[in-house]
Amino acid sequence: MSEHRDFRSTAKELLRFEVYLHELLRWDDTLQLELDDLLAAGTMASSCWEIVKMLCEHARIELPSEPDWRTILDEVNEAATVP
């Protein structure tokens, strides 16, 4: 079944997401995310959380509840416009 999985390509996309978030968090020369990008970032953050949650549940490691990604990303997005 592993021939149908493409973890390498998926990992590259997640790495791009991580790099984009690093750039957004730097706040210098960074514009706010447009609504579509903000929603997509929230979806990606939630998906990453689900991956971590799934792995931790399998290893019987308890996690706190999922953070409110929309609120977090809204705060980060607003901070991106502060000089």
Coordinates of C-alpha atoms in Angstrom, one line a residue:
M1 CA 0.0 0.0 0.0
S2 CA 2.9 2.4 0.5
E3 CA 3.4 2.8 -3.2
H4 CA 0.1 4.9 -3.2
R5 CA 1.4 7.2 -0.5
D6 CA 3.6 10.2 -1.4
F7 CA 4.9 11.4 1.9
R8 CA 7.9 13.2 0.3
S9 CA 5.7 15.6 -1.7
T10 CA 3.4 16.2 1.2
A11 CA 6.4 16.9 3.4
K12 CA 7.6 19.5 0.9
E13 CA 4.2 21.3 1.0
L14 CA 4.2 21.3 4.8
L15 CA 7.7 22.7 4.8
R16 CA 6.6 25.5 2.5
F17 CA 3.8 26.2 4.9
E18 CA 6.2 26.4 7.8
V19 CA 8.5 28.7 5.9
Y20 CA 5.6 31.0 5.1
L21 CA 4.6 31.1 8.7
H22 CA 8.2 32.0 9.7
E23 CA 8.1 34.8 7.3
L24 CA 4.8 36.1 8.6
L25 CA 6.0 35.9 12.2
R26 CA 9.1 37.9 11.3
W27 CA 6.8 40.9 10.7
D28 CA 9.4 42.8 8.6
D29 CA 8.5 43.5 5.1
T30 CA 5.5 41.2 5.4
L31 CA 2.0 42.2 4.4
Q32 CA -1.1 40.8 6.1
L33 CA -2.5 37.6 4.7
E34 CA -5.5 38.0 2.5
L35 CA -8.7 36.3 3.7
D36 CA -8.3 33.3 1.4
D37 CA -4.7 32.8 2.6
L38 CA -5.7 33.3 6.2
L39 CA -8.4 30.7 6.0
A40 CA -6.0 28.3 4.2
A41 CA -3.4 28.9 6.9
G42 CA -6.0 28.0 9.5
T43 CA -6.8 24.8 7.7
M44 CA -3.2 23.9 7.4
A45 CA -2.6 24.5 11.1
S46 CA -5.6 22.4 12.0
S47 CA -4.4 19.6 9.8
C48 CA -0.9 19.7 11.3
W49 CA -2.5 19.6 14.8
E50 CA -4.6 16.5 13.7
I51 CA -1.4 14.8 12.5
V52 CA 0.3 15.4 15.8
K53 CA -2.8 14.4 17.7
M54 CA -3.1 11.1 15.7
L55 CA 0.5 10.2 16.4
C56 CA 0.3 11.1 20.1
E57 CA -3.0 9.1 20.5
H58 CA -1.3 6.1 18.9
A59 CA 1.6 6.5 21.4
R60 CA -0.9 7.1 24.3
I61 CA 0.4 10.7 24.8
E62 CA -2.3 13.1 26.0
L63 CA -2.5 16.5 24.4
P64 CA -4.4 19.6 25.5
S65 CA -7.4 20.6 23.3
E66 CA -6.7 22.1 19.9
P67 CA -6.0 25.8 20.0
D68 CA -8.2 28.3 18.2
W69 CA -6.1 28.7 15.1
R70 CA -8.4 31.5 13.7
T71 CA -7.8 33.7 16.7
I72 CA -4.1 33.0 16.8
L73 CA -3.7 33.7 13.1
D74 CA -5.8 36.9 13.3
E75 CA -3.5 38.2 16.0
V76 CA -0.4 37.3 14.0
N77 CA -1.9 38.8 10.9
E78 CA -2.7 42.1 12.7
A79 CA 0.7 42.2 14.2
A80 CA 2.2 42.0 10.7
T81 CA 1.0 45.5 9.9
V82 CA 2.5 47.0 13.1
P83 CA 5.7 48.8 12.2

